[in-house]
mmCIF file of C-alpha atoms in Angstrom:
data_model
loop_
_atom_site.group_PDB
_atom_site.id
_atom_site.type_symbol
_atom_site.label_atom_id
_atom_site.label_comp_id
_atom_site.label_asym_id
_atom_site.label_seq_id
_atom_site.Cartn_x
_atom_site.Cartn_y
_atom_site.Cartn_z
ATOM 1 C CA MET A 1 -6.026 10.701 -15.674
ATOM 2 C CA SER A 2 -3.216 10.056 -18.120
ATOM 3 C CA SER A 3 -3.041 6.544 -19.483
ATOM 4 C CA GLN A 4 0.698 6.732 -18.773
ATOM 5 C CA ALA A 5 0.145 7.006 -15.020
ATOM 6 C CA VAL A 6 1.831 4.306 -12.972
ATOM 7 C CA ARG A 7 -0.698 1.666 -11.922
ATOM 8 C CA LEU A 8 -0.940 1.012 -8.171
ATOM 9 C CA VAL A 9 -2.572 -1.850 -6.321
ATOM 10 C CA VAL A 10 -2.836 -0.915 -2.639
ATOM 11 C CA LEU A 11 -3.173 -3.568 0.077
ATOM 12 C CA VAL A 12 -4.861 -2.702 3.392
ATOM 13 C CA SER A 13 -5.924 -4.446 6.583
ATOM 14 C CA GLY A 14 -7.593 -1.687 8.575
ATOM 15 C CA SER A 15 -8.788 1.901 8.492
ATOM 16 C CA GLY A 16 -6.861 2.874 5.372
ATOM 17 C CA THR A 17 -5.562 6.313 6.358
ATOM 18 C CA ASN A 18 -2.442 5.832 4.194
ATOM 19 C CA LEU A 19 -4.698 4.640 1.383
ATOM 20 C CA GLN A 20 -6.800 7.785 1.725
ATOM 21 C CA ALA A 21 -3.695 9.946 1.463
ATOM 22 C CA LEU A 22 -2.764 8.131 -1.746
ATOM 23 C CA LEU A 23 -6.309 8.438 -3.125
ATOM 24 C CA ASP A 24 -6.267 12.174 -2.439
ATOM 25 C CA ALA A 25 -2.864 12.605 -4.084
ATOM 26 C CA ALA A 26 -3.766 10.500 -7.126
ATOM 27 C CA ALA A 27 -6.816 12.691 -7.783
ATOM 28 C CA ASP A 28 -4.321 15.222 -9.168
ATOM 29 C CA GLU A 29 -3.312 14.182 -12.689
ATOM 30 C CA THR A 30 0.175 15.549 -12.175
ATOM 31 C CA TYR A 31 0.839 13.049 -9.372
ATOM 32 C CA GLY A 32 1.792 10.409 -11.923
ATOM 33 C CA ALA A 33 0.072 7.391 -10.394
ATOM 34 C CA ARG A 34 -3.437 6.025 -10.162
ATOM 35 C CA ILE A 35 -4.887 3.368 -7.894
ATOM 36 C CA VAL A 36 -6.384 0.618 -10.037
ATOM 37 C CA ALA A 37 -7.451 -1.694 -7.186
ATOM 38 C CA VAL A 38 -7.429 -2.057 -3.407
ATOM 39 C CA GLY A 39 -7.107 -5.463 -1.778
ATOM 40 C CA ALA A 40 -7.516 -6.612 1.802
ATOM 41 C CA ASP A 41 -6.948 -9.756 3.823
ATOM 42 C CA ARG A 42 -10.290 -9.382 5.601
ATOM 43 C CA PRO A 43 -13.727 -8.070 4.642
ATOM 44 C CA GLY A 44 -15.528 -5.124 6.167
ATOM 45 C CA VAL A 45 -12.533 -2.891 6.874
ATOM 46 C CA GLU A 46 -12.740 0.856 6.424
ATOM 47 C CA GLY A 47 -9.929 0.790 3.893
ATOM 48 C CA LEU A 48 -12.172 -1.137 1.485
ATOM 49 C CA ALA A 49 -14.999 1.320 2.117
ATOM 50 C CA ARG A 50 -12.686 4.232 1.292
ATOM 51 C CA ALA A 51 -11.800 2.586 -2.014
ATOM 52 C CA GLU A 52 -15.433 1.877 -2.841
ATOM 53 C CA ARG A 53 -16.404 5.488 -2.132
ATOM 54 C CA ALA A 54 -13.661 6.557 -4.533
ATOM 55 C CA GLY A 55 -14.926 4.186 -7.221
ATOM 56 C CA VAL A 56 -11.846 1.958 -7.049
ATOM 57 C CA PRO A 57 -12.300 -1.822 -7.543
ATOM 58 C CA THR A 58 -11.681 -3.941 -4.441
ATOM 59 C CA PHE A 59 -10.985 -7.555 -3.593
ATOM 60 C CA VAL A 60 -10.562 -9.654 -0.442
ATOM 61 C CA GLU A 61 -8.237 -12.632 -0.115
ATOM 62 C CA ARG A 62 -8.644 -14.197 3.338
ATOM 63 C CA LEU A 63 -5.994 -16.477 4.778
ATOM 64 C CA ALA A 64 -8.771 -18.544 6.366
ATOM 65 C CA ASP A 65 -10.121 -19.454 2.926
ATOM 66 C CA HIS A 66 -6.945 -21.414 2.091
ATOM 67 C CA PRO A 67 -5.693 -24.676 3.604
ATOM 68 C CA THR A 68 -2.081 -23.431 3.719
ATOM 69 C CA ARG A 69 -0.209 -20.150 3.831
ATOM 70 C CA GLU A 70 1.482 -21.064 0.554
ATOM 71 C CA GLU A 71 -1.881 -21.366 -1.175
ATOM 72 C CA TRP A 72 -2.924 -17.989 0.202
ATOM 73 C CA ASP A 73 0.298 -16.515 -1.170
ATOM 74 C CA LEU A 74 -0.565 -17.889 -4.605
ATOM 75 C CA GLY A 75 -4.171 -16.739 -4.311
ATOM 76 C CA LEU A 76 -3.195 -13.183 -3.410
ATOM 77 C CA ALA A 77 -0.758 -12.934 -6.313
ATOM 78 C CA ALA A 78 -3.461 -14.258 -8.639
ATOM 79 C CA ARG A 79 -5.922 -11.609 -7.436
ATOM 80 C CA ILE A 80 -3.397 -8.813 -7.964
ATOM 81 C CA ALA A 81 -2.159 -9.901 -11.395
ATOM 82 C CA PRO A 82 -5.214 -8.986 -13.533
ATOM 83 C CA TYR A 83 -4.822 -5.320 -12.527
ATOM 84 C CA GLU A 84 -1.302 -5.285 -14.049
ATOM 85 C CA PRO A 85 0.212 -3.016 -11.394
ATOM 86 C CA ASP A 86 3.519 -1.278 -11.875
ATOM 87 C CA LEU A 87 3.806 -1.099 -8.086
ATOM 88 C CA VAL A 88 2.060 -2.806 -5.158
ATOM 89 C CA VAL A 89 1.810 -0.645 -2.025
ATOM 90 C CA CYS A 90 1.301 -2.167 1.420
ATOM 91 C CA ALA A 91 -0.602 0.534 3.300
ATOM 92 C CA GLY A 92 -1.093 -0.952 6.741
ATOM 93 C CA PHE A 93 -1.294 -4.483 5.343
ATOM 94 C CA MET A 94 -0.760 -6.812 8.295
ATOM 95 C CA LYS A 95 0.406 -9.917 6.463
ATOM 96 C CA ILE A 96 3.901 -10.771 5.287
ATOM 97 C CA LEU A 97 3.848 -11.260 1.539
ATOM 98 C CA GLY A 98 5.154 -14.471 0.023
ATOM 99 C CA ALA A 99 7.337 -15.143 -2.997
ATOM 100 C CA PRO A 100 4.482 -15.261 -5.561
ATOM 101 C CA THR A 101 3.747 -11.558 -5.011
ATOM 102 C CA LEU A 102 7.273 -10.375 -4.217
ATOM 103 C CA GLU A 103 8.713 -12.003 -7.334
ATOM 104 C CA ALA A 104 5.944 -10.796 -9.650
ATOM 105 C CA PHE A 105 5.722 -7.122 -8.676
ATOM 106 C CA PRO A 106 7.797 -4.442 -6.965
ATOM 107 C CA VAL A 107 6.250 -4.012 -3.508
ATOM 108 C CA LEU A 108 6.483 -0.907 -1.328
ATOM 109 C CA ASN A 109 6.079 -1.079 2.448
ATOM 110 C CA THR A 110 6.394 1.281 5.405
ATOM 111 C CA HIS A 111 7.650 0.812 8.957
ATOM 112 C CA PRO A 112 7.256 3.091 12.010
ATOM 113 C CA ALA A 113 10.955 3.242 12.904
ATOM 114 C CA LEU A 114 14.263 4.159 11.320
ATOM 115 C CA LEU A 115 15.365 0.809 9.939
ATOM 116 C CA PRO A 116 17.465 -1.204 10.425
ATOM 117 C CA SER A 117 16.697 -0.278 14.030
ATOM 118 C CA PHE A 118 13.560 -1.756 15.638
ATOM 119 C CA PRO A 119 12.143 -3.996 12.916
ATOM 120 C CA GLY A 120 9.085 -6.160 13.461
ATOM 121 C CA ALA A 121 5.569 -5.657 14.726
ATOM 122 C CA HIS A 122 6.408 -3.386 17.686
ATOM 123 C CA GLY A 123 8.782 -0.807 16.247
ATOM 124 C CA VAL A 124 7.318 2.119 18.208
ATOM 125 C CA ARG A 125 7.192 0.243 21.518
ATOM 126 C CA ASP A 126 10.715 -1.098 21.047
ATOM 127 C CA ALA A 127 12.135 2.353 20.272
ATOM 128 C CA LEU A 128 10.510 3.800 23.388
ATOM 129 C CA SER A 129 11.738 0.932 25.537
ATOM 130 C CA TYR A 130 15.285 1.408 24.277
ATOM 131 C CA GLY A 131 15.181 5.072 25.217
ATOM 132 C CA VAL A 132 16.027 6.643 21.873
ATOM 133 C CA ARG A 133 15.487 10.373 21.529
ATOM 134 C CA VAL A 134 14.809 10.205 17.790
ATOM 135 C CA THR A 135 12.857 7.600 15.856
ATOM 136 C CA GLY A 136 10.827 7.953 12.664
ATOM 137 C CA CYS A 137 9.510 6.052 9.681
ATOM 138 C CA THR A 138 10.905 4.182 6.716
ATOM 139 C CA VAL A 139 9.627 3.511 3.207
ATOM 140 C CA MET A 140 11.254 0.455 1.641
ATOM 141 C CA LEU A 141 10.990 -2.110 -1.099
ATOM 142 C CA ALA A 142 9.704 -5.310 0.488
ATOM 143 C CA ASP A 143 11.684 -8.524 0.311
ATOM 144 C CA ALA A 144 11.287 -11.979 1.846
ATOM 145 C CA GLY A 145 12.505 -10.834 5.258
ATOM 146 C CA VAL A 146 10.762 -8.808 7.953
ATOM 147 C CA ASP A 147 11.529 -5.119 7.347
ATOM 148 C CA THR A 148 14.810 -6.006 5.629
ATOM 149 C CA GLY A 149 14.224 -4.657 2.102
ATOM 150 C CA PRO A 150 16.198 -1.845 0.445
ATOM 151 C CA ILE A 151 15.399 1.529 1.998
ATOM 152 C CA ILE A 152 13.989 4.244 -0.268
ATOM 153 C CA ALA A 153 13.189 7.094 2.127
ATOM 154 C CA GLN A 154 13.247 7.882 5.830
ATOM 155 C CA GLU A 155 12.157 10.763 8.022
ATOM 156 C CA ALA A 156 12.985 11.395 11.652
ATOM 157 C CA VAL A 157 10.455 12.006 14.432
ATOM 158 C CA PRO A 158 11.644 13.213 17.860
ATOM 159 C CA VAL A 159 10.628 11.340 20.990
ATOM 160 C CA LEU A 160 9.105 13.882 23.370
ATOM 161 C CA ASP A 161 9.181 13.807 27.157
ATOM 162 C CA GLY A 162 5.994 12.126 28.304
ATOM 163 C CA ASP A 163 5.469 10.187 25.069
ATOM 164 C CA ASP A 164 3.753 6.843 25.329
ATOM 165 C CA GLU A 165 3.404 4.330 22.527
ATOM 166 C CA SER A 166 0.096 5.781 21.343
ATOM 167 C CA SER A 167 1.131 9.437 21.225
ATOM 168 C CA LEU A 168 4.441 8.687 19.530
ATOM 169 C CA HIS A 169 2.824 6.363 17.004
ATOM 170 C CA GLU A 170 0.250 9.001 16.043
ATOM 171 C CA ARG A 171 2.991 11.527 15.267
ATOM 172 C CA ILE A 172 4.934 8.920 13.301
ATOM 173 C CA LYS A 173 1.827 7.994 11.284
ATOM 174 C CA THR A 174 1.305 11.640 10.290
ATOM 175 C CA VAL A 175 4.868 11.835 8.968
ATOM 176 C CA GLU A 176 4.565 8.373 7.388
ATOM 177 C CA ARG A 177 1.516 9.362 5.316
ATOM 178 C CA HIS A 178 3.339 12.359 3.876
ATOM 179 C CA LEU A 179 6.516 10.374 3.198
ATOM 180 C CA LEU A 180 4.625 7.515 1.528
ATOM 181 C CA VAL A 181 2.711 9.866 -0.782
ATOM 182 C CA GLU A 182 5.885 11.769 -1.666
ATOM 183 C CA THR A 183 7.863 8.565 -2.323
ATOM 184 C CA VAL A 184 5.196 6.900 -4.468
ATOM 185 C CA GLY A 185 4.799 10.088 -6.475
ATOM 186 C CA ARG A 186 8.522 10.386 -7.127
ATOM 187 C CA MET A 187 8.758 6.721 -8.116
ATOM 188 C CA ALA A 188 5.842 7.202 -10.494
ATOM 189 C CA ARG A 189 7.143 10.381 -12.099
ATOM 190 C CA GLU A 190 10.883 9.712 -12.072
ATOM 191 C CA GLY A 191 11.216 5.916 -12.002
ATOM 192 C CA TRP A 192 13.757 4.158 -9.799
ATOM 193 C CA THR A 193 16.728 1.842 -9.918
ATOM 194 C CA VAL A 194 18.022 -0.657 -7.375
ATOM 195 C CA THR A 195 21.725 -1.489 -7.097
ATOM 196 C CA GLY A 196 22.395 -3.899 -4.270
ATOM 197 C CA ARG A 197 20.673 -2.269 -1.305
ATOM 198 C CA THR A 198 20.746 1.239 -2.787
ATOM 199 C CA VAL A 199 17.556 2.660 -4.308
ATOM 200 C CA ARG A 200 17.827 5.800 -6.425
ATOM 201 C CA PHE A 201 15.148 7.821 -8.160
ATOM 202 C CA GLY A 202 15.494 8.108 -11.903
ATOM 203 C CA ARG A 203 15.292 5.688 -14.803
ATOM 204 C CA PRO A 204 18.264 3.639 -16.007
ATOM 205 C CA GLY A 205 20.418 5.741 -18.290
ATOM 206 C CA GLY A 206 18.487 8.863 -17.329
#
């Protein structure tokens, strides 16, 4: 792998299917990024096992090990920092990141809806309840809000007759994996700029 590859720290909370997609993509040297560490907020999750099988260093920073949320925020940022990531990717990470991480590193996150519609923990359920015919997924830069960061990429997913939350979410997750891998790869190879809420691929002056 080229030493010039963008360094990724990936954060997971569960099975790590998005992580696996990134691991598979990063195995190709032309992808432009490599995963230097995988962190989790709980031990024993499959996402950590996927990283270990791939030979990627892992760490766990549990909220329960800290007396306050603020101290956990500081602890997580301190665990990430030694890996010197160019980008932190939340791949199914079920904790909202605090200022210590958000201010130290650019952070990428995904959401299973077309933001700004249906933010929060139940984006798929809320879209179904509203009766939309098209939903989808969003890749964004995380900020201090809940699903309020600048949008980088989106892809639509139709709502089919007979869909329930589970069936719709599975189709969204398939699209989300592809979109996340594509977006991270473009950011790694092309760079990116942020102007207000607009994110564009390409390096400044390029």
